[in-house]
Amino acid sequence: MLIGFVAGEASGDLLAAPVIGALRQRLPGLDCAGIVGDRMIEAGASAWWHVRELSVRGYVEVLRELPRLIRLRAALRARLLAARPAAVVGVDSPDFNLRLEMQLRAAGVPTVHYVSPSIWAWRPKRIEKVRRAADRVLLVFPFEQRIYDAAGIPATYVGHPLASSIPQRTDPSAARARLGLPGDDPVIALLPGSRRAEVEHIGPAFIEAAALLLAREPRLRFVLPVAEPRLRALLIPALSAAGACAERVTLFDGRSHDCLEAADGVLVASGTATLEAALFGKPMVIAYRMPAASYWLMRQMGTVSFVGLPNILAGESLVPELLQHEATPQRLADALLALLDDMPRCTRLRERFAAIHAELRRDTPRLAAEAILATLRP
């Protein structure tokens, strides 16, 4: 038996891998294949294409890559239809996956979409596309269940896998030891994103902000997890320009969870990493930059006041968000220092983050695997 998986970026790889493990525990002879990442491969999936093939960010960038992506989707569709899988699971990446799922479903292949598009944040009409594309939707946020129930679309809240993989009680000292950091210096984690365009747009500002922070707090150390080794080169010019600060910035290949656990505060690009920082209970400043045209288009279609997942889940501005022209090194440094200096606010943040953690914590691999198995073709 074959179940197809289509992950569109690094976060999809992280989401799908434990589900593949849970499925293969229940069906030892199961094959899983499609567009997958390294963690999915470790869980037993076969890579027809690697997730890097789909890791494209922003409207303008997608337009440039569109011909290649269309050819890739056509080749994937043909291979899946030839293989006749028992089901296909599209993991996030709705712009790529929903159309593929519609075509497969029309051909009689059961489809599951894992992670609802952010219809509650922007482009709410996409729910009708989801209705046509998916036999079932796996939801990672509890408030989404009401939306899908009201629309009459089969959906299952499975919790967010990060809430289970990140412990509710963490040990910063142990994390610092694992990273080889001195135990008594304050640590700031810099997370500029996992994609090339993200790192290009916000990475230099984070490093400049680190230099400003260090000028005011000379004991600070900075940790910067690099999602892929090839992204290191994008940060070298900014580090070279940072002078003495560069000696206080340590780059790590991956290890973002160790860096977050070790940190006292975080500068983080908007995305899944903001949720990870919240689950680790860390005070943070969220920032984002993208090409002006992409940003304008996203703002026109947005329906919520926040971009960071902690603020969206809380329904209020728990942590600062600095976007586009506001995400200057000076404002980033000022906002993070003001937050860290406000101890009562940091305590309240940790309490709110702990409540979010508890609400998202479920046996996600088991729940997702059961929902997928219930959707299989007889």
Coordinates of C-alpha atoms in Angstrom, one line a residue:
M1 CA 0.0 0.0 0.0
L2 CA 1.2 3.5 -0.9
I3 CA 0.2 6.8 0.7
G4 CA 1.5 9.9 -1.1
F5 CA 2.9 12.9 0.8
V6 CA 3.5 16.3 -0.6
A7 CA 5.4 18.7 1.7
G8 CA 6.2 22.2 0.5
E9 CA 8.8 23.5 2.9
A10 CA 10.9 22.7 6.0
S11 CA 7.9 23.1 8.4
G12 CA 5.9 20.6 6.4
D13 CA 8.7 18.1 6.7
L14 CA 8.7 18.6 10.5
L15 CA 4.9 18.2 10.6
A16 CA 4.7 15.1 8.4
A17 CA 7.6 13.0 9.7
P18 CA 6.0 11.8 13.0
V19 CA 2.7 11.1 11.2
I20 CA 4.5 8.8 8.7
G21 CA 6.1 7.1 11.7
A22 CA 2.7 6.5 13.3
L23 CA 1.2 5.2 10.0
R24 CA 4.1 2.8 9.4
Q25 CA 3.7 1.5 13.0
R26 CA 0.1 0.6 12.2
L27 CA 0.8 -0.7 8.7
P28 CA 4.4 -2.1 8.7
G29 CA 4.3 -2.7 5.0
L30 CA 3.2 0.8 4.1
D31 CA 5.1 2.8 1.5
C32 CA 5.1 6.6 1.7
A33 CA 6.5 8.7 -1.1
G34 CA 6.2 12.0 -2.9
I35 CA 7.8 15.4 -2.2
V36 CA 9.4 14.9 1.1
G37 CA 12.2 16.4 3.4
D38 CA 15.0 14.9 5.4
R39 CA 12.9 14.1 8.5
M40 CA 10.3 12.4 6.4
I41 CA 13.0 10.3 4.7
E42 CA 14.3 9.4 8.2
A43 CA 10.8 8.3 9.1
G44 CA 10.8 5.9 6.1
A45 CA 9.4 8.0 3.2
S46 CA 10.9 7.8 -0.3
A47 CA 11.8 11.1 -2.0
W48 CA 10.5 11.4 -5.6
W49 CA 11.4 15.0 -5.2
H50 CA 12.9 16.9 -2.2
V51 CA 11.0 19.5 -0.4
R52 CA 13.6 22.1 -1.5
E53 CA 12.0 22.0 -4.9
L54 CA 8.9 23.8 -3.5
S55 CA 10.5 26.2 -1.0
V56 CA 9.6 29.5 -2.7
R57 CA 8.4 32.6 -0.8
G58 CA 6.2 35.5 -1.8
Y59 CA 4.0 36.3 -4.7
V60 CA 6.6 37.9 -6.9
E61 CA 9.1 35.1 -6.3
V62 CA 6.4 32.4 -7.0
L63 CA 5.5 34.2 -10.3
R64 CA 9.1 33.9 -11.4
E65 CA 9.2 30.2 -10.5
L66 CA 5.7 29.4 -11.7
P67 CA 6.5 27.6 -15.0
R68 CA 8.8 25.2 -13.2
L69 CA 6.3 24.6 -10.4
I70 CA 3.5 23.9 -12.8
R71 CA 5.7 21.3 -14.6
L72 CA 6.7 19.7 -11.3
R73 CA 3.0 19.5 -10.2
A74 CA 2.1 17.9 -13.5
A75 CA 4.9 15.3 -13.2
L76 CA 3.9 14.5 -9.6
R77 CA 0.2 14.2 -10.5
A78 CA 1.1 11.7 -13.3
R79 CA 3.3 9.6 -11.1
L80 CA 0.7 9.5 -8.3
L81 CA -2.1 8.5 -10.7
A82 CA 0.1 5.8 -12.1
A83 CA 0.9 4.5 -8.6
R84 CA -2.8 4.6 -7.5
P85 CA -2.1 5.4 -3.9
A86 CA -4.6 4.6 -1.1
A87 CA -4.6 8.3 -0.3
V88 CA -2.6 11.5 -0.8
V89 CA -1.7 13.8 2.0
G90 CA -0.9 17.4 1.1
V91 CA 1.0 19.0 3.9
D92 CA 0.4 22.8 4.1
S93 CA 1.6 24.7 1.0
P94 CA -2.0 25.3 -0.1
D95 CA -1.2 27.2 -3.3
F96 CA 0.6 24.1 -4.6
N97 CA -1.3 21.3 -2.9
L98 CA -5.0 22.3 -3.1
R99 CA -5.1 22.2 -6.9
L100 CA -3.2 18.9 -7.0
E101 CA -5.6 17.5 -4.4
M102 CA -8.6 18.6 -6.5
Q103 CA -7.3 16.8 -9.6
L104 CA -6.4 13.6 -7.6
R105 CA -9.8 13.6 -5.9
A106 CA -11.6 14.0 -9.2
A107 CA -9.7 10.9 -10.4
G108 CA -10.9 8.9 -7.4
V109 CA -7.9 9.2 -5.1
P110 CA -8.8 10.1 -1.4
T111 CA -7.2 13.3 -0.3
V112 CA -6.3 14.7 3.1
H113 CA -5.0 18.2 3.6
Y114 CA -2.8 18.6 6.7
V115 CA -2.8 22.1 8.1
S116 CA -5.7 24.4 7.1
P117 CA -4.8 27.4 5.0
S118 CA -5.0 30.5 7.1
I119 CA -8.6 31.3 6.0
W120 CA -9.1 33.0 9.3
A121 CA -6.2 35.4 8.5
W122 CA -6.5 36.2 4.8
R123 CA -8.2 35.0 1.6
P124 CA -11.2 33.5 3.5
K125 CA -12.8 32.4 0.2
R126 CA -10.2 29.7 0.0
I127 CA -12.4 27.5 2.2
E128 CA -14.4 26.7 -0.9
K129 CA -11.3 25.5 -2.7
V130 CA -10.5 23.4 0.4
R131 CA -14.1 21.9 0.1
R132 CA -13.4 20.7 -3.4
A133 CA -9.9 19.5 -2.7
A134 CA -9.9 17.5 0.5
D135 CA -11.9 14.6 1.8
R136 CA -10.7 15.6 5.2
V137 CA -8.7 18.5 6.7
L138 CA -6.3 18.0 9.7
L139 CA -6.4 21.1 11.9
V140 CA -3.5 22.2 14.1
F141 CA -5.3 25.0 15.9
P142 CA -8.5 24.4 18.0
F143 CA -10.4 27.5 16.9
E144 CA -10.3 26.2 13.3
Q145 CA -12.7 23.3 14.2
R146 CA -15.6 25.8 14.5
I147 CA -14.9 27.3 11.1
Y148 CA -14.9 23.9 9.4
D149 CA -17.9 22.6 11.3
A150 CA -19.9 25.6 10.3
A151 CA -18.9 25.1 6.6
G152 CA -19.8 21.4 6.7
I153 CA -16.3 20.3 5.7
P154 CA -15.0 17.1 7.4
A155 CA -12.1 18.2 9.6
T156 CA -10.3 16.8 12.7
Y157 CA -8.3 18.9 15.2
V158 CA -5.1 16.9 15.8
G159 CA -3.2 19.5 17.9
H160 CA 0.1 21.0 16.9
P161 CA 3.0 18.5 16.9
L162 CA 5.4 21.1 18.1
A163 CA 3.4 21.3 21.4
S164 CA 4.2 17.7 22.0
S165 CA 7.8 17.7 20.8
I166 CA 8.7 20.8 22.9
P167 CA 8.7 20.0 26.6
Q168 CA 6.5 22.0 28.9
R169 CA 9.4 22.4 31.3
T170 CA 12.7 23.4 29.7
D171 CA 16.3 23.6 31.0
P172 CA 18.1 26.7 29.6
S173 CA 21.3 25.7 31.4
A174 CA 21.4 22.3 29.9
A175 CA 20.7 23.8 26.4
R176 CA 23.6 26.2 26.9
A177 CA 25.9 23.3 27.9
R178 CA 24.9 21.4 24.7
L179 CA 25.7 24.5 22.6
G180 CA 29.0 25.0 24.4
L181 CA 28.0 28.4 25.8
P182 CA 29.1 29.9 29.1
G183 CA 26.3 29.4 31.7
D184 CA 26.2 33.0 33.1
D185 CA 26.1 35.3 30.1
P186 CA 22.6 36.3 28.8
V187 CA 21.7 34.8 25.5
I188 CA 19.6 36.2 22.6
A189 CA 18.5 33.9 19.8
L190 CA 18.3 35.3 16.3
L191 CA 16.0 33.4 14.0
P192 CA 15.8 35.1 10.6
G193 CA 13.9 32.3 8.9
S194 CA 14.5 29.1 7.0
R195 CA 14.3 30.3 3.3
R196 CA 16.9 32.1 1.3
A197 CA 14.7 35.2 0.7
E198 CA 13.8 35.5 4.4
V199 CA 17.4 35.4 5.5
E200 CA 18.4 37.9 2.8
H201 CA 15.7 40.4 3.8
I202 CA 15.8 40.2 7.6
G203 CA 19.1 38.5 8.6
P204 CA 21.3 41.6 8.2
A205 CA 18.9 43.7 10.3
F206 CA 19.0 41.1 13.1
I207 CA 22.8 41.1 13.1
E208 CA 22.9 44.9 13.2
A209 CA 20.3 44.8 16.0
A210 CA 22.6 42.4 17.8
A211 CA 25.5 44.9 17.6
L212 CA 23.2 47.7 19.0
L213 CA 22.1 45.4 21.9
L214 CA 25.7 44.4 22.6
A215 CA 26.7 48.1 22.9
R216 CA 24.1 48.5 25.6
E217 CA 24.6 45.1 27.3
P218 CA 28.2 44.0 26.8
R219 CA 27.7 40.5 28.4
L220 CA 25.2 39.4 25.8
R221 CA 25.8 36.4 23.6
F222 CA 23.9 35.6 20.4
V223 CA 23.0 32.3 18.8
L224 CA 21.8 32.0 15.2
P225 CA 20.6 28.7 14.0
V226 CA 21.0 28.3 10.2
A227 CA 18.3 26.2 8.7
E228 CA 20.6 25.0 5.8
P229 CA 24.4 25.3 5.4
R230 CA 24.0 27.2 2.1
L231 CA 22.3 30.0 4.0
R232 CA 25.5 30.8 5.9
A233 CA 27.0 32.7 3.0
L234 CA 24.1 35.2 3.1
L235 CA 25.0 36.2 6.7
I236 CA 28.8 36.6 6.2
P237 CA 28.7 40.2 4.9
A238 CA 26.6 41.4 7.8
L239 CA 28.8 39.6 10.3
S240 CA 31.9 41.1 8.7
A241 CA 30.4 44.6 9.0
A242 CA 29.4 43.9 12.7
G243 CA 32.9 44.4 14.0
A244 CA 33.5 43.0 17.5
C245 CA 29.9 41.9 17.7
A246 CA 30.6 39.1 15.3
E247 CA 32.7 37.4 18.0
R248 CA 29.7 37.2 20.2
V249 CA 27.5 35.7 17.5
T250 CA 27.6 31.9 17.1
L251 CA 26.1 30.3 14.0
F252 CA 24.8 26.7 14.3
D253 CA 23.7 24.3 11.6
G254 CA 20.1 23.7 12.6
R255 CA 19.7 23.2 16.4
S256 CA 17.0 25.9 16.5
H257 CA 15.3 24.2 19.5
D258 CA 18.6 24.2 21.5
C259 CA 19.1 27.9 20.6
L260 CA 15.5 28.8 21.7
E261 CA 15.8 26.7 24.9
A262 CA 19.1 28.4 25.8
A263 CA 17.8 32.0 25.1
D264 CA 16.6 34.7 27.4
G265 CA 15.0 36.6 24.5
V266 CA 14.4 36.1 20.8
L267 CA 14.4 38.1 17.6
V268 CA 12.4 36.0 15.2
A269 CA 11.0 36.2 11.6
S270 CA 7.3 35.7 11.3
G271 CA 6.3 32.1 10.7
T272 CA 6.3 28.8 12.6
A273 CA 9.4 29.8 14.6
T274 CA 7.3 32.4 16.4
L275 CA 5.1 29.5 17.7
E276 CA 8.2 27.5 18.7
A277 CA 9.5 30.5 20.6
A278 CA 6.2 30.8 22.5
L279 CA 6.2 27.1 23.3
F280 CA 9.6 27.5 24.8
G281 CA 8.2 30.4 26.8
K282 CA 10.5 33.0 25.4
P283 CA 9.9 36.8 25.3
M284 CA 10.3 37.8 21.6
V285 CA 10.1 40.5 19.0
I286 CA 8.6 39.4 15.7
A287 CA 9.8 40.9 12.5
Y288 CA 9.3 40.5 8.8
R289 CA 10.5 42.0 5.5
M290 CA 9.7 41.0 2.0
P291 CA 9.7 42.6 -1.5
A292 CA 7.4 45.6 -1.5
A293 CA 5.1 44.2 -4.1
S294 CA 4.6 40.9 -2.2
Y295 CA 3.9 42.8 1.0
W296 CA 1.4 45.1 -0.6
L297 CA -0.6 42.1 -2.1
M298 CA -0.6 40.3 1.3
R299 CA -1.8 43.4 3.1
Q300 CA -4.7 43.8 0.7
M301 CA -6.0 40.3 1.3
G302 CA -5.4 40.2 5.1
T303 CA -8.2 39.9 7.6
V304 CA -6.4 39.9 10.9
S305 CA -4.4 42.5 12.8
F306 CA -1.4 40.3 13.6
V307 CA 1.1 38.2 11.7
G308 CA 2.8 36.4 14.6
L309 CA 1.2 33.1 15.7
P310 CA 1.4 33.9 19.4
N311 CA -0.5 37.1 18.9
I312 CA -3.1 35.4 16.6
L313 CA -3.7 32.6 19.1
A314 CA -4.0 34.9 22.0
G315 CA -6.2 37.4 20.1
E316 CA -4.2 40.3 21.3
S317 CA -0.8 41.9 21.0
L318 CA 1.3 39.8 23.5
V319 CA 4.6 40.6 21.8
P320 CA 5.8 43.4 19.5
E321 CA 5.6 43.0 15.7
L322 CA 7.8 45.1 13.5
L323 CA 7.1 44.8 9.8
Q324 CA 8.7 46.1 6.6
H325 CA 10.1 49.6 7.1
E326 CA 9.4 49.4 10.9
A327 CA 11.9 46.4 11.2
T328 CA 15.0 48.6 11.5
P329 CA 17.9 47.4 13.6
Q330 CA 17.4 50.3 16.1
R331 CA 13.7 49.5 16.6
L332 CA 14.3 45.8 16.9
A333 CA 17.0 46.4 19.6
D334 CA 14.9 48.9 21.4
A335 CA 11.7 46.7 21.4
L336 CA 13.6 43.6 22.7
L337 CA 15.4 45.5 25.4
A338 CA 12.2 47.2 26.6
L339 CA 10.5 43.8 26.7
L340 CA 13.3 42.1 28.6
D341 CA 13.6 44.9 31.1
D342 CA 9.9 44.6 32.0
M343 CA 10.0 41.6 34.3
P344 CA 6.2 41.6 35.2
R345 CA 5.4 41.6 31.5
C346 CA 7.8 38.7 30.8
T347 CA 6.2 36.7 33.7
R348 CA 2.7 37.3 32.2
L349 CA 4.0 36.2 28.8
R350 CA 5.3 33.0 30.1
E351 CA 2.0 32.3 31.8
R352 CA 0.1 32.9 28.5
F353 CA 2.5 30.9 26.5
A354 CA 2.1 28.0 28.9
A355 CA -1.7 28.1 28.5
I356 CA -1.3 28.1 24.7
H357 CA 1.1 25.1 25.0
A358 CA -1.4 23.1 27.0
E359 CA -4.2 23.8 24.5
L360 CA -2.1 22.7 21.5
R361 CA -0.7 19.6 23.2
R362 CA -2.3 16.4 21.8
D363 CA -1.1 13.0 20.6
T364 CA -0.9 14.5 17.1
P365 CA 0.8 11.6 15.2
R366 CA -1.8 9.1 16.5
L367 CA -4.8 11.4 15.8
A368 CA -3.5 12.4 12.4
A369 CA -2.7 8.8 11.4
E370 CA -6.2 7.6 12.5
A371 CA -7.9 10.3 10.5
I372 CA -5.8 9.4 7.4
L373 CA -6.4 5.7 7.8
A374 CA -10.2 6.4 8.0
T375 CA -10.0 8.2 4.7
L376 CA -8.2 5.4 2.7
R377 CA -9.8 3.9 -0.3
P378 CA -11.4 0.5 0.6

